[in-house]
């Protein structure tokens, strides 16, 4: 999904950004090893990129979800937002870094059921929080908790929703080109 009007701001590097932007891009590169196209765009608002980076790092470090479960959350949100860039990037991360089974990643990408019951519950609850804007039913919460998750992890999904909203919306506005490293897992919304 892309905005009708693409922003025309050029991608920035530490050399072409403001001093504050360069500082945030250096932080980004230290976290992921390179500067993805998404970051090169988001840094036009250094606060936007830094908020994204800090929230993303906090979710990864403190959510209580396994790396595979974290990817389920990020993939579901990105798919629901129609962010082709983030679904592609998180599919790559799921395959290469997080240990999420490819059939689960593909099920989320394609909007199909997930065979693993616990991951299916996580995906369903994340989708519910997205669509209800944080107003899940009592039954939805009870199902999530019965699967072995905690009330605190509900708040962690809220954090993931906030983080992915920042990146997904920025990608919609910029029509962010996919980095070559993610191209094998390119995804287009149907």
mmCIF file of C-alpha atoms in Angstrom:
data_model
loop_
_atom_site.group_PDB
_atom_site.id
_atom_site.type_symbol
_atom_site.label_atom_id
_atom_site.label_comp_id
_atom_site.label_asym_id
_atom_site.label_seq_id
_atom_site.Cartn_x
_atom_site.Cartn_y
_atom_site.Cartn_z
ATOM 1 C CA UNK A 1 0.000 0.000 0.000
ATOM 2 C CA UNK A 2 1.439 3.330 -0.996
ATOM 3 C CA UNK A 3 0.229 6.869 -0.493
ATOM 4 C CA UNK A 4 -1.290 8.683 -3.441
ATOM 5 C CA UNK A 5 1.333 11.394 -3.009
ATOM 6 C CA UNK A 6 4.893 10.127 -2.508
ATOM 7 C CA UNK A 7 7.151 12.359 -0.472
ATOM 8 C CA UNK A 8 9.959 13.734 -2.627
ATOM 9 C CA UNK A 9 12.536 14.153 0.134
ATOM 10 C CA UNK A 10 15.767 12.388 -0.887
ATOM 11 C CA UNK A 11 17.242 9.503 1.070
ATOM 12 C CA UNK A 12 19.880 10.792 3.473
ATOM 13 C CA UNK A 13 23.224 9.505 4.701
ATOM 14 C CA UNK A 14 25.291 10.621 7.691
ATOM 15 C CA UNK A 15 27.109 12.957 5.279
ATOM 16 C CA UNK A 16 23.969 14.581 3.836
ATOM 17 C CA UNK A 17 21.796 14.676 6.954
ATOM 18 C CA UNK A 18 21.711 17.297 9.676
ATOM 19 C CA UNK A 19 24.157 16.783 12.559
ATOM 20 C CA UNK A 20 21.304 15.371 14.671
ATOM 21 C CA UNK A 21 20.209 13.103 11.807
ATOM 22 C CA UNK A 22 23.777 11.891 11.281
ATOM 23 C CA UNK A 23 23.958 10.969 14.971
ATOM 24 C CA UNK A 24 20.746 8.924 14.703
ATOM 25 C CA UNK A 25 21.896 7.224 11.479
ATOM 26 C CA UNK A 26 25.153 6.207 13.172
ATOM 27 C CA UNK A 27 23.097 4.707 15.992
ATOM 28 C CA UNK A 28 20.968 2.867 13.417
ATOM 29 C CA UNK A 29 24.007 1.501 11.619
ATOM 30 C CA UNK A 30 25.440 0.290 14.930
ATOM 31 C CA UNK A 31 22.183 -1.580 15.630
ATOM 32 C CA UNK A 32 21.707 -3.298 12.263
ATOM 33 C CA UNK A 33 25.063 -3.085 10.474
ATOM 34 C CA UNK A 34 23.924 -0.891 7.586
ATOM 35 C CA UNK A 35 21.504 1.951 6.877
ATOM 36 C CA UNK A 36 18.336 0.512 5.321
ATOM 37 C CA UNK A 37 16.454 2.668 2.816
ATOM 38 C CA UNK A 38 13.657 3.058 5.359
ATOM 39 C CA UNK A 39 16.035 4.659 7.870
ATOM 40 C CA UNK A 40 17.562 6.923 5.199
ATOM 41 C CA UNK A 41 14.062 8.297 4.629
ATOM 42 C CA UNK A 42 12.786 8.396 8.203
ATOM 43 C CA UNK A 43 15.806 10.428 9.366
ATOM 44 C CA UNK A 44 14.301 13.554 7.799
ATOM 45 C CA UNK A 45 12.619 13.596 11.209
ATOM 46 C CA UNK A 46 15.428 12.468 13.530
ATOM 47 C CA UNK A 47 12.910 12.118 16.358
ATOM 48 C CA UNK A 48 10.819 9.763 14.227
ATOM 49 C CA UNK A 49 13.741 7.474 13.455
ATOM 50 C CA UNK A 50 15.146 7.582 16.982
ATOM 51 C CA UNK A 51 11.740 6.812 18.514
ATOM 52 C CA UNK A 52 11.418 3.895 16.099
ATOM 53 C CA UNK A 53 14.916 2.578 16.904
ATOM 54 C CA UNK A 54 14.457 2.850 20.668
ATOM 55 C CA UNK A 55 10.999 1.252 20.647
ATOM 56 C CA UNK A 56 12.140 -1.508 18.319
ATOM 57 C CA UNK A 57 15.173 -2.276 20.494
ATOM 58 C CA UNK A 58 13.043 -2.273 23.662
ATOM 59 C CA UNK A 59 10.533 -4.682 22.111
ATOM 60 C CA UNK A 60 13.331 -6.997 20.988
ATOM 61 C CA UNK A 61 15.056 -6.924 24.390
ATOM 62 C CA UNK A 62 12.179 -6.749 26.860
ATOM 63 C CA UNK A 63 8.947 -8.114 25.365
ATOM 64 C CA UNK A 64 9.226 -11.605 26.801
ATOM 65 C CA UNK A 65 8.436 -13.016 23.359
ATOM 66 C CA UNK A 66 10.865 -15.356 21.615
ATOM 67 C CA UNK A 67 12.541 -13.983 18.473
ATOM 68 C CA UNK A 68 10.127 -16.086 16.379
ATOM 69 C CA UNK A 69 7.122 -14.715 18.275
ATOM 70 C CA UNK A 70 8.448 -11.180 17.821
ATOM 71 C CA UNK A 71 8.494 -11.711 14.056
ATOM 72 C CA UNK A 72 4.904 -12.993 14.154
ATOM 73 C CA UNK A 73 3.852 -9.747 15.832
ATOM 74 C CA UNK A 74 5.816 -7.524 13.429
ATOM 75 C CA UNK A 75 4.686 -9.461 10.349
ATOM 76 C CA UNK A 76 1.015 -9.384 11.318
ATOM 77 C CA UNK A 77 1.053 -5.640 11.991
ATOM 78 C CA UNK A 78 2.961 -4.876 8.796
ATOM 79 C CA UNK A 79 0.627 -7.053 6.722
ATOM 80 C CA UNK A 80 -2.464 -5.475 8.270
ATOM 81 C CA UNK A 81 -1.012 -2.044 7.474
ATOM 82 C CA UNK A 82 -0.212 -3.186 3.927
ATOM 83 C CA UNK A 83 3.472 -2.287 4.256
ATOM 84 C CA UNK A 84 5.245 -4.144 1.471
ATOM 85 C CA UNK A 85 8.666 -3.004 2.680
ATOM 86 C CA UNK A 86 8.242 -4.211 6.273
ATOM 87 C CA UNK A 87 6.563 -7.509 5.376
ATOM 88 C CA UNK A 88 9.503 -8.200 3.062
ATOM 89 C CA UNK A 89 12.140 -7.146 5.609
ATOM 90 C CA UNK A 90 10.565 -9.091 8.479
ATOM 91 C CA UNK A 91 10.156 -12.156 6.266
ATOM 92 C CA UNK A 92 13.908 -12.021 5.661
ATOM 93 C CA UNK A 93 14.582 -11.571 9.384
ATOM 94 C CA UNK A 94 12.204 -14.419 10.226
ATOM 95 C CA UNK A 95 14.085 -16.714 7.850
ATOM 96 C CA UNK A 96 17.643 -15.677 8.673
ATOM 97 C CA UNK A 97 17.697 -14.450 12.271
ATOM 98 C CA UNK A 98 14.592 -15.285 14.279
ATOM 99 C CA UNK A 99 14.074 -18.975 13.638
ATOM 100 C CA UNK A 100 10.450 -18.648 12.588
ATOM 101 C CA UNK A 101 9.379 -21.566 10.415
ATOM 102 C CA UNK A 102 8.966 -20.519 6.786
ATOM 103 C CA UNK A 103 5.475 -22.030 6.649
ATOM 104 C CA UNK A 104 4.399 -19.685 9.468
ATOM 105 C CA UNK A 105 5.942 -16.659 7.760
ATOM 106 C CA UNK A 106 4.276 -17.586 4.474
ATOM 107 C CA UNK A 107 0.913 -18.152 6.166
ATOM 108 C CA UNK A 108 1.029 -14.641 7.628
ATOM 109 C CA UNK A 109 2.157 -13.136 4.312
ATOM 110 C CA UNK A 110 -0.646 -14.917 2.447
ATOM 111 C CA UNK A 111 -3.355 -14.376 5.055
ATOM 112 C CA UNK A 112 -3.709 -18.110 5.686
ATOM 113 C CA UNK A 113 -4.177 -19.994 8.973
ATOM 114 C CA UNK A 114 -1.086 -20.805 11.055
ATOM 115 C CA UNK A 115 -0.768 -24.483 12.000
ATOM 116 C CA UNK A 116 1.065 -23.826 15.298
ATOM 117 C CA UNK A 117 -1.733 -23.143 17.813
ATOM 118 C CA UNK A 118 0.251 -20.835 20.111
ATOM 119 C CA UNK A 119 1.612 -18.722 17.248
ATOM 120 C CA UNK A 120 -1.857 -18.642 15.687
ATOM 121 C CA UNK A 121 -3.247 -17.260 18.948
ATOM 122 C CA UNK A 122 -0.496 -14.621 19.041
ATOM 123 C CA UNK A 123 -1.183 -13.616 15.437
ATOM 124 C CA UNK A 124 -4.944 -13.499 16.019
ATOM 125 C CA UNK A 125 -4.597 -11.407 19.171
ATOM 126 C CA UNK A 126 -2.178 -8.992 17.490
ATOM 127 C CA UNK A 127 -4.655 -8.627 14.630
ATOM 128 C CA UNK A 128 -7.450 -8.064 17.152
ATOM 129 C CA UNK A 129 -5.524 -5.296 18.938
ATOM 130 C CA UNK A 130 -4.812 -3.697 15.552
ATOM 131 C CA UNK A 131 -8.418 -3.752 14.352
ATOM 132 C CA UNK A 132 -10.014 -2.814 17.691
ATOM 133 C CA UNK A 133 -7.493 -0.034 18.308
ATOM 134 C CA UNK A 134 -6.561 -1.522 21.667
ATOM 135 C CA UNK A 135 -10.061 -2.561 22.712
ATOM 136 C CA UNK A 136 -9.996 -6.376 22.659
ATOM 137 C CA UNK A 137 -12.928 -8.332 24.017
ATOM 138 C CA UNK A 138 -12.660 -10.165 27.319
ATOM 139 C CA UNK A 139 -12.831 -13.455 25.393
ATOM 140 C CA UNK A 140 -9.928 -12.418 23.139
ATOM 141 C CA UNK A 141 -7.759 -11.541 26.151
ATOM 142 C CA UNK A 142 -8.673 -14.764 27.936
ATOM 143 C CA UNK A 143 -7.772 -16.816 24.849
ATOM 144 C CA UNK A 144 -4.417 -15.007 24.612
ATOM 145 C CA UNK A 145 -3.671 -15.607 28.300
ATOM 146 C CA UNK A 146 -4.765 -19.254 28.105
ATOM 147 C CA UNK A 147 -2.173 -19.788 25.351
ATOM 148 C CA UNK A 148 0.561 -19.008 27.882
ATOM 149 C CA UNK A 149 1.075 -15.307 27.287
ATOM 150 C CA UNK A 150 0.859 -12.614 29.980
ATOM 151 C CA UNK A 151 -1.027 -9.381 30.516
ATOM 152 C CA UNK A 152 2.294 -7.538 30.314
ATOM 153 C CA UNK A 153 2.811 -8.955 26.830
ATOM 154 C CA UNK A 154 -0.423 -7.270 25.762
ATOM 155 C CA UNK A 155 1.348 -3.977 26.447
ATOM 156 C CA UNK A 156 4.381 -5.202 24.522
ATOM 157 C CA UNK A 157 2.141 -5.762 21.494
ATOM 158 C CA UNK A 158 0.933 -2.169 21.941
ATOM 159 C CA UNK A 159 4.600 -1.114 21.774
ATOM 160 C CA UNK A 160 5.058 -3.149 18.589
ATOM 161 C CA UNK A 161 1.923 -1.559 17.110
ATOM 162 C CA UNK A 162 3.342 1.897 17.815
ATOM 163 C CA UNK A 163 6.767 1.060 16.381
ATOM 164 C CA UNK A 164 5.389 -0.543 13.230
ATOM 165 C CA UNK A 165 2.926 2.311 12.719
ATOM 166 C CA UNK A 166 5.899 4.681 12.569
ATOM 167 C CA UNK A 167 7.772 2.599 10.009
ATOM 168 C CA UNK A 168 4.773 1.371 8.003
ATOM 169 C CA UNK A 169 3.332 4.865 7.580
ATOM 170 C CA UNK A 170 6.727 6.341 6.673
ATOM 171 C CA UNK A 171 7.169 3.636 4.032
ATOM 172 C CA UNK A 172 3.704 4.345 2.625
ATOM 173 C CA UNK A 173 4.559 8.033 2.353
ATOM 174 C CA UNK A 174 8.014 7.536 0.837
ATOM 175 C CA UNK A 175 7.237 4.550 -1.428
ATOM 176 C CA UNK A 176 10.453 3.182 0.084
ATOM 177 C CA UNK A 177 12.381 0.969 -2.349
ATOM 178 C CA UNK A 178 13.224 -2.440 -0.959
ATOM 179 C CA UNK A 179 16.870 -2.965 -0.030
ATOM 180 C CA UNK A 180 18.597 -5.652 -2.104
ATOM 181 C CA UNK A 181 19.276 -7.730 1.010
ATOM 182 C CA UNK A 182 15.508 -8.242 1.475
ATOM 183 C CA UNK A 183 14.639 -8.797 -2.200
ATOM 184 C CA UNK A 184 14.451 -12.607 -2.030
ATOM 185 C CA UNK A 185 11.460 -12.199 0.310
ATOM 186 C CA UNK A 186 9.777 -9.318 -1.530
ATOM 187 C CA UNK A 187 6.041 -9.162 -0.816
ATOM 188 C CA UNK A 188 3.308 -7.348 -2.688
ATOM 189 C CA UNK A 189 -0.112 -6.785 -1.190
ATOM 190 C CA UNK A 190 -2.861 -8.536 -3.128
#
